[in-house]
Amino acid sequence: MIAHIINTDIGGRGVLSLYLDYRKRNFRFLENAAEILLDNSERVLVVTGFPIPPMNVPETDGPPGALALSKLITELGGSAEILAHEAVINAMAPLQKSFSVKFTRNPDLPNYDLVIFVETPGRARDGNHYSMSGLRIEGETFDWIAEEARDYGVPTIGIGDGGNEVGMGKIRDLIIKHIPLGERIASTVETDELVVSAVSNWGAYGLIARASLELGENFLADWDEAFVVRLLVENGIIDGVSKRQEVSVDGVPIDVHVALVELLKRVVDSRVG
């Protein structure tokens, strides 16, 4: 149910067909990711930030999901640190105190128990990073962390929606099959587990919902999607589809995102009482 909800392809970008094929290959991807998270929640690095070309300004998909996951980890008694571009960190700064958010620019990977990537560009076969429209992304990228984490034996989870993110290398053949420009933009960077969703924030919320079912408590209950997205936009983050500074994510109005989060909350409530 949760996996279906987070793959509602409102944007019509081919994610639904990708998800259906992926689920045949990895039916329990969401459950597996939740198990990895709950087994390795003591110290977690959450990586986010997708610069939108040609301006290379980070988008509203990714940072909210990263904040929500950091909040979950803190509430579980662990420690979460967010690695992101300076523009993302600056936009998140007003939330630092209320969310107990910690930021890092120089992660010491052997000291983490888990790394989660939320909407983070993964390099394509030609070594470049691309937007879904096939434009080259310039500037700082963080996909090298997935490989370094693997070298240190630190488990990784990737969350993505378009095929060009860290983690999607795990299903590159399906990206090429289902996603427009897939051959050009498909990420080659793999993670131990991959959460596919129609919007990467939704993938993060779905992971929290699944973990909530395992724990018997709704850790999404007090999440305020509109508040978080609005604050990030007010501090410089843009919608990745419209490329404008507006309170929306991936070209989808904020009311839709709020409704989806509320649906996830109700699904969890119906199961945990």
PDB file of C-alpha atoms in Angstrom:
ATOM      1  CA  MET A   1       0.000   0.000   0.000  1.00  0.00           C
ATOM      2  CA  ILE A   2       2.673   2.549   1.016  1.00  0.00           C
ATOM      3  CA  ALA A   3       4.868   1.719  -1.983  1.00  0.00           C
ATOM      4  CA  HIS A   4       1.877   2.208  -4.301  1.00  0.00           C
ATOM      5  CA  ILE A   5       1.007   5.560  -2.731  1.00  0.00           C
ATOM      6  CA  ILE A   6       4.477   7.055  -3.066  1.00  0.00           C
ATOM      7  CA  ASN A   7       4.621   6.007  -6.723  1.00  0.00           C
ATOM      8  CA  THR A   8       1.485   7.873  -7.779  1.00  0.00           C
ATOM      9  CA  ASP A   9       2.849   9.307 -11.033  1.00  0.00           C
ATOM     10  CA  ILE A  10       1.082  12.662 -11.032  1.00  0.00           C
ATOM     11  CA  GLY A  11       3.788  14.222 -13.168  1.00  0.00           C
ATOM     12  CA  GLY A  12       3.510  11.501 -15.821  1.00  0.00           C
ATOM     13  CA  ARG A  13       7.266  11.010 -16.050  1.00  0.00           C
ATOM     14  CA  GLY A  14       7.268   7.232 -16.487  1.00  0.00           C
ATOM     15  CA  VAL A  15       7.875   6.480 -12.825  1.00  0.00           C
ATOM     16  CA  LEU A  16       4.794   4.265 -12.454  1.00  0.00           C
ATOM     17  CA  SER A  17       5.906   1.807 -15.136  1.00  0.00           C
ATOM     18  CA  LEU A  18       9.430   1.913 -13.711  1.00  0.00           C
ATOM     19  CA  TYR A  19       8.086   1.138 -10.246  1.00  0.00           C
ATOM     20  CA  LEU A  20       5.938  -1.758 -11.442  1.00  0.00           C
ATOM     21  CA  ASP A  21       8.909  -3.358 -13.191  1.00  0.00           C
ATOM     22  CA  TYR A  22      11.213  -2.698 -10.246  1.00  0.00           C
ATOM     23  CA  ARG A  23       8.774  -4.243  -7.801  1.00  0.00           C
ATOM     24  CA  LYS A  24       8.797  -7.468  -9.800  1.00  0.00           C
ATOM     25  CA  ARG A  25      12.536  -7.550  -9.231  1.00  0.00           C
ATOM     26  CA  ASN A  26      12.589  -6.309  -5.629  1.00  0.00           C
ATOM     27  CA  PHE A  27       9.123  -6.655  -4.116  1.00  0.00           C
ATOM     28  CA  ARG A  28      10.182  -5.740  -0.569  1.00  0.00           C
ATOM     29  CA  PHE A  29      12.378  -2.742  -1.372  1.00  0.00           C
ATOM     30  CA  LEU A  30      10.584  -0.463   1.084  1.00  0.00           C
ATOM     31  CA  GLU A  31      10.551  -3.033   3.880  1.00  0.00           C
ATOM     32  CA  ASN A  32      14.220  -3.803   3.240  1.00  0.00           C
ATOM     33  CA  ALA A  33      15.153  -0.126   3.381  1.00  0.00           C
ATOM     34  CA  ALA A  34      13.238   0.318   6.640  1.00  0.00           C
ATOM     35  CA  GLU A  35      15.039  -2.653   8.168  1.00  0.00           C
ATOM     36  CA  ILE A  36      18.426  -1.248   7.146  1.00  0.00           C
ATOM     37  CA  LEU A  37      17.495   2.131   8.617  1.00  0.00           C
ATOM     38  CA  LEU A  38      16.238   0.753  11.914  1.00  0.00           C
ATOM     39  CA  ASP A  39      19.241  -1.552  12.286  1.00  0.00           C
ATOM     40  CA  ASN A  40      21.737   1.269  11.662  1.00  0.00           C
ATOM     41  CA  SER A  41      20.200   4.406  13.170  1.00  0.00           C
ATOM     42  CA  GLU A  42      22.847   5.335  15.749  1.00  0.00           C
ATOM     43  CA  ARG A  43      24.746   7.761  13.506  1.00  0.00           C
ATOM     44  CA  VAL A  44      23.410   8.517  10.040  1.00  0.00           C
ATOM     45  CA  LEU A  45      24.583  10.773   7.217  1.00  0.00           C
ATOM     46  CA  VAL A  46      21.734  12.120   5.071  1.00  0.00           C
ATOM     47  CA  VAL A  47      22.843  13.527   1.716  1.00  0.00           C
ATOM     48  CA  THR A  48      20.601  15.787  -0.369  1.00  0.00           C
ATOM     49  CA  GLY A  49      20.566  18.614  -2.893  1.00  0.00           C
ATOM     50  CA  PHE A  50      19.893  18.584  -6.632  1.00  0.00           C
ATOM     51  CA  PRO A  51      21.097  21.725  -8.453  1.00  0.00           C
ATOM     52  CA  ILE A  52      18.788  22.596 -11.350  1.00  0.00           C
ATOM     53  CA  PRO A  53      20.563  23.749 -14.520  1.00  0.00           C
ATOM     54  CA  PRO A  54      21.240  26.184 -16.015  1.00  0.00           C
ATOM     55  CA  MET A  55      21.057  28.269 -12.795  1.00  0.00           C
ATOM     56  CA  ASN A  56      22.282  25.337 -10.658  1.00  0.00           C
ATOM     57  CA  VAL A  57      19.997  26.399  -7.811  1.00  0.00           C
ATOM     58  CA  PRO A  58      18.891  23.474  -5.585  1.00  0.00           C
ATOM     59  CA  GLU A  59      15.303  22.289  -5.809  1.00  0.00           C
ATOM     60  CA  THR A  60      12.500  21.680  -3.308  1.00  0.00           C
ATOM     61  CA  ASP A  61      12.559  17.921  -3.854  1.00  0.00           C
ATOM     62  CA  GLY A  62      15.068  16.320  -1.505  1.00  0.00           C
ATOM     63  CA  PRO A  63      15.677  18.732   1.384  1.00  0.00           C
ATOM     64  CA  PRO A  64      12.230  18.241   3.008  1.00  0.00           C
ATOM     65  CA  GLY A  65      12.648  14.466   2.852  1.00  0.00           C
ATOM     66  CA  ALA A  66      16.147  14.748   4.299  1.00  0.00           C
ATOM     67  CA  LEU A  67      14.817  16.861   7.169  1.00  0.00           C
ATOM     68  CA  ALA A  68      12.038  14.359   7.865  1.00  0.00           C
ATOM     69  CA  LEU A  69      14.481  11.447   7.951  1.00  0.00           C
ATOM     70  CA  SER A  70      16.840  13.369  10.227  1.00  0.00           C
ATOM     71  CA  LYS A  71      13.914  14.088  12.523  1.00  0.00           C
ATOM     72  CA  LEU A  72      13.026  10.380  12.647  1.00  0.00           C
ATOM     73  CA  ILE A  73      16.583   9.349  13.458  1.00  0.00           C
ATOM     74  CA  THR A  74      16.809  11.924  16.248  1.00  0.00           C
ATOM     75  CA  GLU A  75      13.503  10.749  17.713  1.00  0.00           C
ATOM     76  CA  LEU A  76      14.818   7.186  17.670  1.00  0.00           C
ATOM     77  CA  GLY A  77      17.731   8.325  19.829  1.00  0.00           C
ATOM     78  CA  GLY A  78      20.284   8.434  17.048  1.00  0.00           C
ATOM     79  CA  SER A  79      22.310  11.246  15.546  1.00  0.00           C
ATOM     80  CA  ALA A  80      21.749  12.523  12.003  1.00  0.00           C
ATOM     81  CA  GLU A  81      23.908  14.892  10.007  1.00  0.00           C
ATOM     82  CA  ILE A  82      22.925  16.445   6.684  1.00  0.00           C
ATOM     83  CA  LEU A  83      25.424  16.957   3.890  1.00  0.00           C
ATOM     84  CA  ALA A  84      24.194  19.382   1.234  1.00  0.00           C
ATOM     85  CA  HIS A  85      25.151  22.363  -0.899  1.00  0.00           C
ATOM     86  CA  GLU A  86      25.675  25.662   0.894  1.00  0.00           C
ATOM     87  CA  ALA A  87      22.447  27.027  -0.599  1.00  0.00           C
ATOM     88  CA  VAL A  88      20.484  24.117   0.874  1.00  0.00           C
ATOM     89  CA  ILE A  89      22.131  24.466   4.275  1.00  0.00           C
ATOM     90  CA  ASN A  90      21.381  28.190   4.287  1.00  0.00           C
ATOM     91  CA  ALA A  91      17.746  27.514   3.411  1.00  0.00           C
ATOM     92  CA  MET A  92      17.469  24.904   6.178  1.00  0.00           C
ATOM     93  CA  ALA A  93      19.187  27.081   8.791  1.00  0.00           C
ATOM     94  CA  PRO A  94      15.950  28.584  10.214  1.00  0.00           C
ATOM     95  CA  LEU A  95      14.796  25.018  10.964  1.00  0.00           C
ATOM     96  CA  GLN A  96      18.009  23.968  12.672  1.00  0.00           C
ATOM     97  CA  LYS A  97      16.852  24.557  16.224  1.00  0.00           C
ATOM     98  CA  SER A  98      13.296  23.217  15.959  1.00  0.00           C
ATOM     99  CA  PHE A  99      14.438  20.077  14.118  1.00  0.00           C
ATOM    100  CA  SER A 100      17.709  19.644  16.031  1.00  0.00           C
ATOM    101  CA  VAL A 101      19.387  19.506  12.632  1.00  0.00           C
ATOM    102  CA  LYS A 102      23.145  19.088  12.347  1.00  0.00           C
ATOM    103  CA  PHE A 103      25.063  19.897   9.177  1.00  0.00           C
ATOM    104  CA  THR A 104      28.425  18.688   7.947  1.00  0.00           C
ATOM    105  CA  ARG A 105      30.612  19.611   5.021  1.00  0.00           C
ATOM    106  CA  ASN A 106      33.391  17.126   5.761  1.00  0.00           C
ATOM    107  CA  PRO A 107      31.846  13.767   6.645  1.00  0.00           C
ATOM    108  CA  ASP A 108      34.149  11.160   8.161  1.00  0.00           C
ATOM    109  CA  LEU A 109      32.474   8.138   6.594  1.00  0.00           C
ATOM    110  CA  PRO A 110      33.944   5.355   8.767  1.00  0.00           C
ATOM    111  CA  ASN A 111      32.170   6.929  11.745  1.00  0.00           C
ATOM    112  CA  TYR A 112      28.671   6.546  10.264  1.00  0.00           C
ATOM    113  CA  ASP A 113      26.428   3.517  10.548  1.00  0.00           C
ATOM    114  CA  LEU A 114      24.373   4.401   7.466  1.00  0.00           C
ATOM    115  CA  VAL A 115      24.245   6.863   4.562  1.00  0.00           C
ATOM    116  CA  ILE A 116      20.923   7.855   2.963  1.00  0.00           C
ATOM    117  CA  PHE A 117      20.775   9.776  -0.313  1.00  0.00           C
ATOM    118  CA  VAL A 118      17.604  11.774  -1.000  1.00  0.00           C
ATOM    119  CA  GLU A 119      17.396  13.187  -4.546  1.00  0.00           C
ATOM    120  CA  THR A 120      21.142  13.423  -5.114  1.00  0.00           C
ATOM    121  CA  PRO A 121      22.598  13.485  -8.658  1.00  0.00           C
ATOM    122  CA  GLY A 122      24.374  10.310  -9.728  1.00  0.00           C
ATOM    123  CA  ARG A 123      26.794  10.394 -12.616  1.00  0.00           C
ATOM    124  CA  ALA A 124      25.828   8.881 -15.934  1.00  0.00           C
ATOM    125  CA  ARG A 125      27.897   6.487 -18.018  1.00  0.00           C
ATOM    126  CA  ASP A 126      29.830   9.361 -19.600  1.00  0.00           C
ATOM    127  CA  GLY A 127      30.868  10.666 -16.168  1.00  0.00           C
ATOM    128  CA  ASN A 128      28.581  13.691 -16.226  1.00  0.00           C
ATOM    129  CA  HIS A 129      25.510  14.461 -14.122  1.00  0.00           C
ATOM    130  CA  TYR A 130      22.238  15.338 -15.825  1.00  0.00           C
ATOM    131  CA  SER A 131      18.814  16.751 -15.078  1.00  0.00           C
ATOM    132  CA  MET A 132      15.760  14.824 -16.293  1.00  0.00           C
ATOM    133  CA  SER A 133      15.647  17.131 -19.305  1.00  0.00           C
ATOM    134  CA  GLY A 134      19.184  16.081 -20.216  1.00  0.00           C
ATOM    135  CA  LEU A 135      20.954  19.280 -19.189  1.00  0.00           C
ATOM    136  CA  ARG A 136      24.396  18.898 -17.659  1.00  0.00           C
ATOM    137  CA  ILE A 137      24.710  19.765 -13.962  1.00  0.00           C
ATOM    138  CA  GLU A 138      27.712  21.877 -13.038  1.00  0.00           C
ATOM    139  CA  GLY A 139      29.293  22.304  -9.630  1.00  0.00           C
ATOM    140  CA  GLU A 140      29.517  20.187  -6.513  1.00  0.00           C
ATOM    141  CA  THR A 141      28.152  16.644  -6.467  1.00  0.00           C
ATOM    142  CA  PHE A 142      28.148  14.029  -3.723  1.00  0.00           C
ATOM    143  CA  ASP A 143      27.820  10.674  -5.482  1.00  0.00           C
ATOM    144  CA  TRP A 144      31.419   9.767  -4.627  1.00  0.00           C
ATOM    145  CA  ILE A 145      30.220   9.235  -1.070  1.00  0.00           C
ATOM    146  CA  ALA A 146      28.299   6.113  -2.104  1.00  0.00           C
ATOM    147  CA  GLU A 147      31.472   4.489  -3.365  1.00  0.00           C
ATOM    148  CA  GLU A 148      33.531   5.569  -0.381  1.00  0.00           C
ATOM    149  CA  ALA A 149      30.845   4.274   1.991  1.00  0.00           C
ATOM    150  CA  ARG A 150      30.967   0.923   0.202  1.00  0.00           C
ATOM    151  CA  ASP A 151      34.740   0.808   0.635  1.00  0.00           C
ATOM    152  CA  TYR A 152      34.280   1.287   4.389  1.00  0.00           C
ATOM    153  CA  GLY A 153      31.432  -1.217   4.622  1.00  0.00           C
ATOM    154  CA  VAL A 154      28.855   1.437   5.534  1.00  0.00           C
ATOM    155  CA  PRO A 155      25.376   0.488   4.239  1.00  0.00           C
ATOM    156  CA  THR A 156      23.631   2.890   1.868  1.00  0.00           C
ATOM    157  CA  ILE A 157      20.055   3.684   0.832  1.00  0.00           C
ATOM    158  CA  GLY A 158      19.201   5.701  -2.263  1.00  0.00           C
ATOM    159  CA  ILE A 159      15.896   7.514  -2.781  1.00  0.00           C
ATOM    160  CA  GLY A 160      15.091   8.797  -6.260  1.00  0.00           C
ATOM    161  CA  ASP A 161      12.354   9.464  -8.776  1.00  0.00           C
ATOM    162  CA  GLY A 162      13.855  10.133 -12.195  1.00  0.00           C
ATOM    163  CA  GLY A 163      16.623   7.638 -12.771  1.00  0.00           C
ATOM    164  CA  ASN A 164      19.432  10.202 -12.560  1.00  0.00           C
ATOM    165  CA  GLU A 165      19.999   9.963  -8.809  1.00  0.00           C
ATOM    166  CA  VAL A 166      22.428   8.110  -6.569  1.00  0.00           C
ATOM    167  CA  GLY A 167      21.107   4.570  -6.164  1.00  0.00           C
ATOM    168  CA  MET A 168      19.430   4.308  -9.554  1.00  0.00           C
ATOM    169  CA  GLY A 169      22.495   2.585 -10.979  1.00  0.00           C
ATOM    170  CA  LYS A 170      21.003  -0.491  -9.346  1.00  0.00           C
ATOM    171  CA  ILE A 171      18.303  -0.555 -12.040  1.00  0.00           C
ATOM    172  CA  ARG A 172      19.949   1.287 -14.924  1.00  0.00           C
ATOM    173  CA  ASP A 173      18.415  -1.095 -17.459  1.00  0.00           C
ATOM    174  CA  LEU A 174      14.920  -0.214 -16.235  1.00  0.00           C
ATOM    175  CA  ILE A 175      15.696   3.514 -16.357  1.00  0.00           C
ATOM    176  CA  ILE A 176      16.668   3.186 -20.009  1.00  0.00           C
ATOM    177  CA  LYS A 177      13.484   1.211 -20.684  1.00  0.00           C
ATOM    178  CA  HIS A 178      10.981   3.504 -18.951  1.00  0.00           C
ATOM    179  CA  ILE A 179      12.380   7.023 -18.519  1.00  0.00           C
ATOM    180  CA  PRO A 180      12.661   9.570 -21.356  1.00  0.00           C
ATOM    181  CA  LEU A 181      16.336  10.288 -22.159  1.00  0.00           C
ATOM    182  CA  GLY A 182      17.186   7.335 -19.932  1.00  0.00           C
ATOM    183  CA  GLU A 183      20.210   6.274 -21.964  1.00  0.00           C
ATOM    184  CA  ARG A 184      21.746   9.723 -21.487  1.00  0.00           C
ATOM    185  CA  ILE A 185      20.770  10.588 -17.916  1.00  0.00           C
ATOM    186  CA  ALA A 186      20.634   7.211 -16.122  1.00  0.00           C
ATOM    187  CA  SER A 187      22.803   7.068 -13.023  1.00  0.00           C
ATOM    188  CA  THR A 188      25.473   4.392 -12.779  1.00  0.00           C
ATOM    189  CA  VAL A 189      25.876   4.848  -9.015  1.00  0.00           C
ATOM    190  CA  GLU A 190      24.413   2.048  -6.904  1.00  0.00           C
ATOM    191  CA  THR A 191      23.358   1.807  -3.259  1.00  0.00           C
ATOM    192  CA  ASP A 192      22.679  -1.260  -1.131  1.00  0.00           C
ATOM    193  CA  GLU A 193      18.938  -0.578  -1.231  1.00  0.00           C
ATOM    194  CA  LEU A 194      16.899   1.688  -3.481  1.00  0.00           C
ATOM    195  CA  VAL A 195      13.555   3.375  -2.822  1.00  0.00           C
ATOM    196  CA  VAL A 196      11.798   4.391  -6.033  1.00  0.00           C
ATOM    197  CA  SER A 197       9.045   7.004  -5.810  1.00  0.00           C
ATOM    198  CA  ALA A 198       7.234   9.546  -7.991  1.00  0.00           C
ATOM    199  CA  VAL A 199       8.732  12.377  -5.915  1.00  0.00           C
ATOM    200  CA  SER A 200      11.845  11.751  -3.838  1.00  0.00           C
ATOM    201  CA  ASN A 201      10.362  13.495  -0.798  1.00  0.00           C
ATOM    202  CA  TRP A 202       7.525  10.988  -0.989  1.00  0.00           C
ATOM    203  CA  GLY A 203      10.078   8.181  -0.966  1.00  0.00           C
ATOM    204  CA  ALA A 204      11.514   9.550   2.279  1.00  0.00           C
ATOM    205  CA  TYR A 205       8.048   9.859   3.811  1.00  0.00           C
ATOM    206  CA  GLY A 206       7.178   6.357   2.643  1.00  0.00           C
ATOM    207  CA  LEU A 207      10.322   5.030   4.297  1.00  0.00           C
ATOM    208  CA  ILE A 208       9.341   6.775   7.540  1.00  0.00           C
ATOM    209  CA  ALA A 209       5.814   5.367   7.264  1.00  0.00           C
ATOM    210  CA  ARG A 210       7.167   1.850   6.749  1.00  0.00           C
ATOM    211  CA  ALA A 211       9.527   2.250   9.720  1.00  0.00           C
ATOM    212  CA  SER A 212       6.570   3.520  11.760  1.00  0.00           C
ATOM    213  CA  LEU A 213       4.688   0.298  11.056  1.00  0.00           C
ATOM    214  CA  GLU A 214       7.683  -1.706  12.239  1.00  0.00           C
ATOM    215  CA  LEU A 215       7.917   0.389  15.415  1.00  0.00           C
ATOM    216  CA  GLY A 216       4.185   0.606  16.148  1.00  0.00           C
ATOM    217  CA  GLU A 217       4.229   4.403  16.341  1.00  0.00           C
ATOM    218  CA  ASN A 218       3.430   7.066  13.751  1.00  0.00           C
ATOM    219  CA  PHE A 219       6.598   9.111  13.265  1.00  0.00           C
ATOM    220  CA  LEU A 220       4.960  11.117  10.467  1.00  0.00           C
ATOM    221  CA  ALA A 221       2.153  12.334  12.712  1.00  0.00           C
ATOM    222  CA  ASP A 222       3.409  15.888  13.246  1.00  0.00           C
ATOM    223  CA  TRP A 223       5.096  16.449   9.876  1.00  0.00           C
ATOM    224  CA  ASP A 224       3.988  19.771   8.338  1.00  0.00           C
ATOM    225  CA  GLU A 225       4.797  19.584   4.639  1.00  0.00           C
ATOM    226  CA  ALA A 226       3.490  23.014   3.667  1.00  0.00           C
ATOM    227  CA  PHE A 227       5.419  24.770   6.429  1.00  0.00           C
ATOM    228  CA  VAL A 228       8.734  23.138   5.542  1.00  0.00           C
ATOM    229  CA  VAL A 229       8.489  23.640   1.779  1.00  0.00           C
ATOM    230  CA  ARG A 230       7.322  27.241   2.166  1.00  0.00           C
ATOM    231  CA  LEU A 231      10.209  28.097   4.477  1.00  0.00           C
ATOM    232  CA  LEU A 232      12.770  26.543   2.138  1.00  0.00           C
ATOM    233  CA  VAL A 233      11.350  28.466  -0.820  1.00  0.00           C
ATOM    234  CA  GLU A 234      11.400  31.710   1.147  1.00  0.00           C
ATOM    235  CA  ASN A 235      15.094  31.084   1.671  1.00  0.00           C
ATOM    236  CA  GLY A 236      16.032  30.563  -1.959  1.00  0.00           C
ATOM    237  CA  ILE A 237      15.164  27.004  -3.042  1.00  0.00           C
ATOM    238  CA  ILE A 238      13.242  26.564  -6.320  1.00  0.00           C
ATOM    239  CA  ASP A 239      10.779  24.107  -7.852  1.00  0.00           C
ATOM    240  CA  GLY A 240      12.857  21.778 -10.011  1.00  0.00           C
ATOM    241  CA  VAL A 241      10.311  21.596 -12.834  1.00  0.00           C
ATOM    242  CA  SER A 242       9.039  25.172 -13.067  1.00  0.00           C
ATOM    243  CA  LYS A 243      12.496  26.510 -12.111  1.00  0.00           C
ATOM    244  CA  ARG A 244      10.768  29.229 -10.135  1.00  0.00           C
ATOM    245  CA  GLN A 245      10.845  30.162  -6.466  1.00  0.00           C
ATOM    246  CA  GLU A 246       7.333  28.942  -5.651  1.00  0.00           C
ATOM    247  CA  VAL A 247       5.731  26.734  -3.012  1.00  0.00           C
ATOM    248  CA  SER A 248       5.549  23.528  -5.032  1.00  0.00           C
ATOM    249  CA  VAL A 249       7.668  20.447  -5.667  1.00  0.00           C
ATOM    250  CA  ASP A 250       8.391  18.901  -9.078  1.00  0.00           C
ATOM    251  CA  GLY A 251       5.756  21.108 -10.658  1.00  0.00           C
ATOM    252  CA  VAL A 252       3.047  19.694  -8.383  1.00  0.00           C
ATOM    253  CA  PRO A 253       1.069  22.132  -6.166  1.00  0.00           C
ATOM    254  CA  ILE A 254       1.803  21.981  -2.457  1.00  0.00           C
ATOM    255  CA  ASP A 255      -1.782  20.939  -1.670  1.00  0.00           C
ATOM    256  CA  VAL A 256      -1.161  17.636  -3.451  1.00  0.00           C
ATOM    257  CA  HIS A 257       1.953  16.955  -1.399  1.00  0.00           C
ATOM    258  CA  VAL A 258       0.112  17.801   1.815  1.00  0.00           C
ATOM    259  CA  ALA A 259      -2.703  15.428   0.844  1.00  0.00           C
ATOM    260  CA  LEU A 260      -0.290  12.601   0.102  1.00  0.00           C
ATOM    261  CA  VAL A 261       1.478  13.024   3.436  1.00  0.00           C
ATOM    262  CA  GLU A 262      -1.898  13.035   5.192  1.00  0.00           C
ATOM    263  CA  LEU A 263      -2.821   9.802   3.394  1.00  0.00           C
ATOM    264  CA  LEU A 264       0.400   8.176   4.579  1.00  0.00           C
ATOM    265  CA  LYS A 265      -0.332   9.341   8.125  1.00  0.00           C
ATOM    266  CA  ARG A 266      -3.792   7.767   7.994  1.00  0.00           C
ATOM    267  CA  VAL A 267      -2.470   4.512   6.579  1.00  0.00           C
ATOM    268  CA  VAL A 268      -0.015   4.264   9.472  1.00  0.00           C
ATOM    269  CA  ASP A 269      -2.682   5.235  12.023  1.00  0.00           C
ATOM    270  CA  SER A 270      -5.000   2.539  10.691  1.00  0.00           C
ATOM    271  CA  ARG A 271      -2.317  -0.067  11.288  1.00  0.00           C
ATOM    272  CA  VAL A 272      -0.774   1.019  14.578  1.00  0.00           C
ATOM    273  CA  GLY A 273      -3.961   2.220  16.289  1.00  0.00           C
TER     274      GLY A 273
END
